[in-house]
Coordinates of C-alpha atoms and ligand atoms in Angstrom, one line a residue:
M1 CA -77.0 37.0 160.2
T2 CA -74.6 38.9 157.9
I3 CA -71.0 39.3 158.8
N4 CA -71.5 43.0 159.4
E5 CA -74.5 42.3 161.8
K6 CA -72.2 39.9 163.6
L7 CA -69.5 42.6 163.8
F8 CA -72.1 45.1 165.2
D9 CA -73.0 42.5 167.9
F10 CA -69.3 42.1 168.7
I11 CA -68.9 45.9 169.1
K12 CA -72.1 46.2 171.2
S13 CA -70.9 43.5 173.6
S14 CA -67.4 45.1 173.7
P15 CA -67.9 48.7 175.2
T16 CA -64.5 48.4 177.1
P17 CA -61.3 46.4 176.7
F18 CA -62.5 44.2 179.6
H19 CA -65.7 43.4 177.7
A20 CA -63.9 42.9 174.4
V21 CA -61.7 40.2 176.1
A22 CA -64.8 38.6 177.7
T23 CA -66.5 38.6 174.3
V24 CA -63.5 37.0 172.6
S25 CA -63.2 34.5 175.6
K26 CA -66.8 33.4 175.1
T27 CA -66.2 32.8 171.4
L28 CA -63.1 30.7 172.2
D29 CA -64.9 28.8 175.0
N30 CA -67.7 27.9 172.6
A31 CA -65.1 26.8 170.0
G32 CA -63.5 24.4 172.5
Y33 CA -60.4 26.4 173.6
T34 CA -59.0 25.8 177.1
R35 CA -58.4 28.8 179.2
L36 CA -55.0 29.0 180.8
S37 CA -53.9 31.1 183.7
E38 CA -50.5 32.9 183.7
A39 CA -50.3 31.9 187.4
D40 CA -50.4 28.1 186.7
V41 CA -48.0 25.6 185.3
W42 CA -48.9 25.0 181.6
G43 CA -49.3 21.4 180.4
L44 CA -49.8 21.7 176.6
R45 CA -50.5 18.9 174.2
A46 CA -50.1 18.5 170.5
G47 CA -53.4 19.5 168.8
G48 CA -54.5 21.5 171.8
K49 CA -56.3 24.9 171.6
Y50 CA -55.7 27.5 174.3
Y51 CA -55.9 31.1 175.4
V52 CA -54.6 33.3 178.2
T53 CA -55.6 36.8 179.4
R54 CA -53.7 39.5 181.2
N55 CA -55.4 42.2 183.3
G56 CA -58.7 41.0 181.8
S57 CA -58.1 43.4 179.0
S58 CA -55.5 41.7 176.7
L59 CA -55.7 38.1 175.3
I60 CA -53.6 35.7 173.4
A61 CA -55.0 32.5 171.9
F62 CA -53.1 29.8 170.1
R63 CA -53.4 26.3 168.6
V64 CA -50.6 23.7 169.0
P65 CA -50.0 21.8 165.7
E66 CA -50.1 18.0 165.8
G67 CA -46.4 17.4 165.0
D68 CA -43.2 19.4 165.6
F69 CA -43.6 22.9 164.3
D70 CA -41.3 25.6 163.0
G71 CA -42.8 28.9 163.9
F72 CA -45.8 31.1 164.8
M73 CA -48.3 32.8 162.5
L74 CA -49.6 35.8 164.5
T75 CA -52.1 38.6 164.2
A76 CA -52.4 41.5 166.6
S77 CA -55.2 44.1 167.1
H78 CA -56.2 46.3 170.0
S79 CA -59.1 46.1 172.4
D80 CA -59.2 49.8 173.5
S81 CA -60.7 52.9 172.0
P82 CA -60.6 56.5 173.0
C83 CA -63.2 57.2 175.7
F84 CA -63.7 59.1 178.9
K85 CA -62.6 57.4 182.1
I86 CA -64.5 58.0 185.3
K87 CA -62.4 59.2 188.2
E88 CA -62.4 57.8 191.7
N89 CA -65.0 60.2 193.0
P90 CA -67.4 59.7 190.1
T91 CA -70.0 62.4 190.5
M92 CA -70.1 66.2 190.8
P93 CA -73.1 68.2 191.8
G94 CA -73.7 71.7 190.3
A95 CA -76.1 73.9 188.3
G96 CA -79.0 71.7 189.3
T97 CA -77.4 68.6 187.9
V98 CA -75.1 65.7 188.7
R99 CA -72.2 65.3 186.3
L100 CA -69.6 62.5 185.9
S101 CA -66.1 63.3 186.8
T102 CA -64.0 62.1 183.9
E103 CA -60.6 62.4 182.2
R104 CA -59.8 61.7 178.5
Y105 CA -58.4 58.3 177.5
G106 CA -56.6 58.5 174.2
G107 CA -57.0 61.1 171.5
M108 CA -60.7 61.3 170.5
L109 CA -62.4 63.8 168.2
C110 CA -64.1 65.7 171.0
S111 CA -67.0 67.3 169.0
T112 CA -68.3 63.8 168.0
W113 CA -68.9 62.8 171.6
M114 CA -71.4 65.6 172.1
D115 CA -75.2 65.4 172.0
R116 CA -75.3 61.6 171.5
P117 CA -76.4 58.8 173.8
L118 CA -73.6 57.6 176.1
S119 CA -73.4 54.8 178.6
V120 CA -71.0 53.5 181.3
A121 CA -69.2 50.2 181.5
G122 CA -66.0 48.8 183.0
R123 CA -65.1 46.7 186.0
V124 CA -65.7 46.8 189.8
V125 CA -63.5 45.1 192.4
V126 CA -65.4 43.7 195.3
S127 CA -64.1 42.4 198.6
T128 CA -64.7 38.7 199.3
D129 CA -64.0 36.4 202.3
T130 CA -60.6 35.5 200.9
G131 CA -59.5 38.7 199.0
V132 CA -61.0 40.6 196.1
E133 CA -62.8 39.7 192.9
V134 CA -63.3 41.5 189.6
K135 CA -66.8 41.8 188.1
L136 CA -67.7 43.3 184.8
V137 CA -70.4 45.9 184.6
D138 CA -72.3 47.6 181.7
L139 CA -75.1 50.0 182.5
G140 CA -76.2 49.3 178.9
S141 CA -79.0 51.8 178.2
P142 CA -78.0 55.4 177.6
C143 CA -77.4 57.3 180.8
A144 CA -75.3 60.3 180.0
V145 CA -74.9 63.1 177.4
I146 CA -72.2 65.7 176.8
P147 CA -74.3 68.7 175.8
N148 CA -73.1 71.3 173.4
V149 CA -73.5 75.0 174.1
A150 CA -76.3 76.4 171.9
I151 CA -75.3 78.4 168.9
H152 CA -77.1 81.5 170.4
M153 CA -74.6 81.5 173.3
N154 CA -71.5 80.6 171.2
R155 CA -71.7 82.3 167.8
K156 CA -68.2 81.0 167.1
A157 CA -69.2 77.3 167.5
N158 CA -68.9 76.7 163.8
D159 CA -65.6 78.5 163.4
G160 CA -63.3 75.9 164.8
M161 CA -63.4 75.0 168.5
S162 CA -60.9 74.0 171.1
Y163 CA -62.2 71.7 173.8
D164 CA -61.1 71.8 177.4
A165 CA -61.7 68.3 178.8
S166 CA -62.3 69.6 182.3
V167 CA -64.9 72.2 181.2
D168 CA -66.5 71.3 177.8
M169 CA -66.4 67.5 177.9
I170 CA -68.1 66.6 181.2
P171 CA -71.0 64.2 180.8
L172 CA -74.4 65.2 182.3
Y173 CA -75.7 62.2 184.3
A174 CA -78.9 63.2 186.3
A175 CA -80.8 66.0 187.9
D176 CA -79.6 67.4 191.2
G177 CA -80.6 65.2 194.2
N178 CA -80.7 62.1 192.0
D179 CA -77.1 60.9 192.6
D180 CA -77.7 57.1 192.4
F181 CA -74.6 56.5 190.3
K182 CA -72.7 54.2 192.7
A183 CA -75.9 52.2 193.6
R184 CA -76.7 51.8 189.9
V185 CA -73.3 50.5 189.1
A186 CA -73.5 48.0 192.1
E187 CA -76.9 46.8 191.0
A188 CA -75.8 46.3 187.3
A189 CA -72.7 44.4 188.6
G190 CA -74.9 42.3 190.8
V191 CA -73.1 43.2 194.0
S192 CA -73.7 45.2 197.1
A193 CA -72.4 48.8 196.9
D194 CA -70.7 48.3 200.3
D195 CA -68.6 45.5 198.9
I196 CA -67.1 47.6 196.1
V197 CA -63.6 48.6 197.0
S198 CA -62.6 50.1 193.6
T199 CA -63.8 50.7 190.1
E200 CA -62.5 51.3 186.6
L201 CA -65.4 52.7 184.5
M202 CA -65.5 54.3 181.1
V203 CA -68.1 56.4 179.3
Y204 CA -68.8 54.9 175.9
C205 CA -70.9 55.7 172.8
A206 CA -74.1 53.7 173.2
D207 CA -75.2 53.9 169.5
G208 CA -75.5 50.7 167.5
G209 CA -73.9 49.9 164.2
V210 CA -75.7 50.3 160.9
E211 CA -75.1 49.2 157.3
W212 CA -76.2 51.8 154.8
N213 CA -75.6 52.0 151.0
D214 CA -72.0 50.9 150.6
F215 CA -70.8 51.6 154.1
I216 CA -71.0 50.6 157.8
S217 CA -71.0 53.1 160.7
A218 CA -70.5 52.1 164.3
P219 CA -68.6 53.1 167.4
R220 CA -65.1 51.6 168.0
L221 CA -64.5 50.3 164.4
D222 CA -60.8 51.2 165.3
D223 CA -59.9 48.6 166.2
L224 CA -62.7 46.2 166.9
Q225 CA -63.3 45.7 163.2
C226 CA -59.8 44.1 163.0
A227 CA -60.2 42.4 166.3
F228 CA -63.4 40.8 165.1
A229 CA -62.2 39.9 161.6
S230 CA -59.0 38.3 162.8
L231 CA -60.9 36.3 165.5
E232 CA -63.4 35.0 162.8
A233 CA -60.4 34.0 160.7
F234 CA -58.5 32.5 163.6
T235 CA -61.4 30.2 164.7
A236 CA -62.3 29.3 161.1
S237 CA -58.8 28.4 159.9
G238 CA -57.1 25.1 159.8
T239 CA -53.8 24.5 161.6
G240 CA -50.8 24.0 159.2
D241 CA -47.2 23.4 160.1
S242 CA -47.0 26.5 162.3
C243 CA -48.8 27.6 165.5
P244 CA -51.6 30.1 164.8
V245 CA -51.6 32.9 167.4
Y246 CA -54.4 35.5 167.9
C247 CA -53.3 38.6 170.0
L248 CA -55.6 41.3 171.3
F249 CA -53.8 44.1 173.2
D250 CA -55.1 46.9 175.5
N251 CA -53.7 50.4 175.8
E252 CA -52.7 51.0 172.1
E253 CA -54.5 54.4 172.3
V254 CA -52.2 55.5 175.0
G255 CA -48.9 54.2 173.8
S256 CA -49.1 50.5 174.7
L257 CA -46.8 50.8 177.7
S258 CA -48.6 48.9 180.4
K259 CA -48.2 45.4 181.8
Q260 CA -50.8 44.1 179.3
G261 CA -50.1 46.4 176.3
A262 CA -48.1 45.6 173.1
D263 CA -45.1 47.2 174.9
S264 CA -45.3 44.6 177.7
T265 CA -43.8 41.2 178.1
F266 CA -47.1 39.5 177.5
L267 CA -46.4 38.2 174.0
Y268 CA -42.8 37.2 174.8
D269 CA -43.8 35.4 178.0
T270 CA -46.6 33.5 176.2
L271 CA -44.5 32.4 173.2
C272 CA -41.7 31.4 175.6
R273 CA -44.0 29.3 177.7
V274 CA -45.6 27.6 174.6
N275 CA -42.1 26.7 173.4
S276 CA -40.9 25.4 176.8
A277 CA -44.1 23.6 177.6
L278 CA -43.6 21.6 174.4
G279 CA -40.0 20.8 175.4
G280 CA -38.2 23.5 173.4
D281 CA -35.1 25.3 174.9
E282 CA -34.0 28.9 174.3
P283 CA -32.2 28.3 171.0
E284 CA -35.3 26.5 169.8
Y285 CA -37.4 29.6 170.8
C286 CA -35.1 31.8 168.6
R287 CA -35.4 29.4 165.7
K288 CA -39.2 29.4 165.9
I289 CA -39.3 33.2 166.1
S290 CA -37.2 33.5 163.0
N291 CA -39.7 31.3 161.1
S292 CA -42.6 33.3 162.3
F293 CA -44.8 36.1 160.8
L294 CA -46.9 38.8 162.4
V295 CA -49.8 40.7 160.8
S296 CA -50.3 43.9 162.9
C297 CA -54.0 44.8 162.2
D298 CA -55.1 48.3 162.9
N299 CA -57.4 50.4 160.9
A300 CA -56.2 52.8 158.2
H301 CA -57.3 56.2 156.8
S302 CA -59.4 56.1 153.7
I303 CA -59.3 59.1 151.4
H304 CA -61.8 61.6 152.8
P305 CA -64.2 62.7 150.0
N306 CA -64.5 66.3 151.5
H307 CA -60.8 66.5 152.2
P308 CA -58.8 64.5 149.6
E309 CA -55.9 66.9 150.2
F310 CA -54.9 64.9 153.3
A311 CA -54.2 61.7 151.3
D312 CA -50.8 61.1 149.6
K313 CA -51.7 61.5 145.9
N314 CA -49.8 58.4 144.9
H315 CA -50.9 56.2 147.9
T316 CA -54.6 56.9 148.2
V317 CA -56.7 54.1 149.7
Y318 CA -60.4 53.6 149.4
M319 CA -63.2 51.9 151.3
N320 CA -64.4 48.7 149.8
R321 CA -61.2 48.2 147.8
G322 CA -59.6 45.8 150.1
I323 CA -56.9 45.4 152.8
V324 CA -54.5 48.4 153.3
I325 CA -50.8 47.6 153.6
K326 CA -49.1 50.5 155.5
Y327 CA -45.7 51.8 154.8
N328 CA -43.5 54.2 156.7
A329 CA -39.9 54.9 155.8
N330 CA -39.1 55.5 159.5
Q331 CA -40.5 52.2 160.6
K332 CA -43.5 53.5 162.4
Y333 CA -45.1 50.7 160.4
T334 CA -43.1 47.4 160.2
S335 CA -44.0 46.6 156.5
N336 CA -40.9 46.1 154.3
A337 CA -40.4 44.5 150.9
V338 CA -40.0 41.0 152.3
S339 CA -43.0 41.1 154.7
T340 CA -45.2 42.8 152.1
G341 CA -44.2 40.3 149.4
I342 CA -45.1 37.4 151.7
F343 CA -48.4 38.9 152.7
K344 CA -49.3 39.8 149.1
V345 CA -48.7 36.2 148.0
I346 CA -51.1 35.0 150.8
C347 CA -53.7 37.6 149.9
R348 CA -53.5 36.6 146.2
E349 CA -54.2 33.0 147.2
A350 CA -57.2 34.2 149.2
D351 CA -58.4 36.4 146.3
A352 CA -58.3 39.3 148.7
P353 CA -57.5 42.7 147.1
V354 CA -54.8 44.9 148.7
Q355 CA -53.9 48.6 148.4
F356 CA -51.0 50.6 149.7
Y357 CA -51.0 53.5 152.2
A358 CA -48.2 55.9 153.1
N359 CA -48.6 59.3 154.9
R360 CA -48.1 62.5 152.9
A361 CA -44.3 63.1 153.2
D362 CA -45.0 66.3 155.1
M363 CA -47.4 64.7 157.7
A364 CA -46.5 62.5 160.6
G365 CA -48.8 59.5 161.0
G366 CA -49.9 57.5 164.0
S367 CA -47.9 54.6 165.4
T368 CA -49.5 51.2 166.0
L369 CA -48.8 47.7 167.4
G370 CA -46.3 46.1 165.2
N371 CA -43.2 48.2 165.8
I372 CA -43.9 48.4 169.5
S373 CA -44.3 44.6 170.0
N374 CA -41.2 44.0 167.8
S375 CA -39.0 45.5 170.5
H376 CA -40.0 42.5 172.7
V377 CA -40.5 39.7 170.1
S378 CA -38.7 40.6 166.9
L379 CA -40.8 39.1 164.1
T380 CA -41.0 39.5 160.4
S381 CA -44.0 41.7 160.3
V382 CA -46.4 43.7 158.1
D383 CA -48.7 46.5 159.2
I384 CA -52.2 46.4 157.7
G385 CA -55.7 47.7 158.4
L386 CA -59.1 48.3 156.9
P387 CA -59.8 51.7 155.4
Q388 CA -62.1 54.0 157.4
L389 CA -63.2 57.5 157.8
A390 CA -63.3 59.7 161.0
M391 CA -60.8 57.6 163.0
H392 CA -61.3 58.3 166.8
S393 CA -64.7 59.8 166.2
A394 CA -67.3 58.4 168.6
Y395 CA -69.0 57.0 165.5
E396 CA -66.8 55.8 162.6
T397 CA -67.5 54.8 159.0
A398 CA -65.9 52.0 156.9
G399 CA -66.6 50.0 153.8
K400 CA -69.3 47.3 154.0
N401 CA -67.3 44.7 152.1
D402 CA -63.9 45.0 153.8
T403 CA -64.6 43.0 157.0
E404 CA -65.3 39.9 154.9
T405 CA -62.2 40.5 152.7
L406 CA -59.9 40.6 155.8
I407 CA -61.5 37.4 157.2
R408 CA -60.9 35.7 153.9
A409 CA -57.2 36.7 153.8
L410 CA -56.4 35.9 157.4
T411 CA -58.2 32.5 157.3
V412 CA -55.7 31.5 154.6
F413 CA -52.8 33.2 156.6
F414 CA -53.4 31.3 159.8
G415 CA -53.1 27.9 158.0
K416 CA -49.8 28.8 156.5
S417 CA -46.1 28.5 157.5
V418 CA -43.4 31.0 156.5
K419 CA -40.0 29.4 156.7
I420 CA -36.5 30.9 155.9
T421 CA -34.8 28.5 153.5
G422 CA -31.8 30.6 152.6
D423 CA -30.3 34.1 152.6
G424 CA -33.3 35.9 151.2
S425 CA -35.5 33.0 150.3
Y426 CA -38.6 31.9 152.1
T427 CA -41.1 29.1 151.6
I428 CA -44.8 29.8 152.1
K429 CA -46.9 26.7 152.4
Ligands
ZN1 ZN1 -56.2 51.7 166.1

């Protein structure tokens, strides 16, 4: 199996953040990691491998070095993608059909969600003898479509459209009188419909990934391509003098401000507990944090061949030409001279090419994970990503060689330590 085929399998098994965390958990279980619960007391041992989840949609994994260690080597990517979330009362009859009652999650390119096979996945909560229990569900096969209006009825369809989520973007589910939605969800979850007390379901793009010529196309490349590549690197890497940490956060597409997002206490809580479970006090935590390094991994915008005018002429990045380091003067991206220099040295050792991205000076870019998580755990940090086209489309395109390049760089990264040795000097070993 090629690395991109493995990526497509990862994406297929991760239609929602809950499934992404389950997919990563399974990989970690198979690699001998011990699952911890935030609700238990943690007994960690030197040389141990662990992971912890929050809300079933964010995950942090780490390996404890054998001896005393100086800091953490972290990556962060996100588990969520723009989609349509199904509301509490899931179906709506009308016009001889049953449609799904949805609202937008994140900022998708609406037109790309039309006229393509969609499915439904998420989680259901069932009542049990002692309380409630969460079950994941994925209907799997295509079961919805958001149909366009025919050109004959909308002659302006090719002249620039605006989309009203409550009118234009409602998924068609079934013919009138065939409203089996709740029963179908219950059956797919393996539970009785009467036992379901609540649901959190999302409509997702059910197309599979393909490699073609020099590119790959798949749903949710932002940011599952980085989530996958950093996981491959994390599990393949050795442990050096620092503690390698893999982070996967939910809710990046809606600002990260949730109990499990990058703007939560999840990372801070986890690193504090790792430190104290190994006998470290608060000053020791601060010392370790100062000797740590975060790579915030979220995909980047390749130059668009039909619209090169959107790229900064002097900071244009290309698919298949390596890892993108992102800069923003106003610190929407955390990269600075020191963090970029350190990351470049590591990439050079890994023989991984890098390129540099900045927004056009007259265009505001997006925000990402690094600067948000830095308000809770303030780390030396670089923002990177893999170059792609059509970010937030239902079906995105990237370079076929770049996944492997990022894995190579991060495999070296996780085995390193970055230590402050003086005012302005750092050792990387
Ligand atoms: Zn992203």
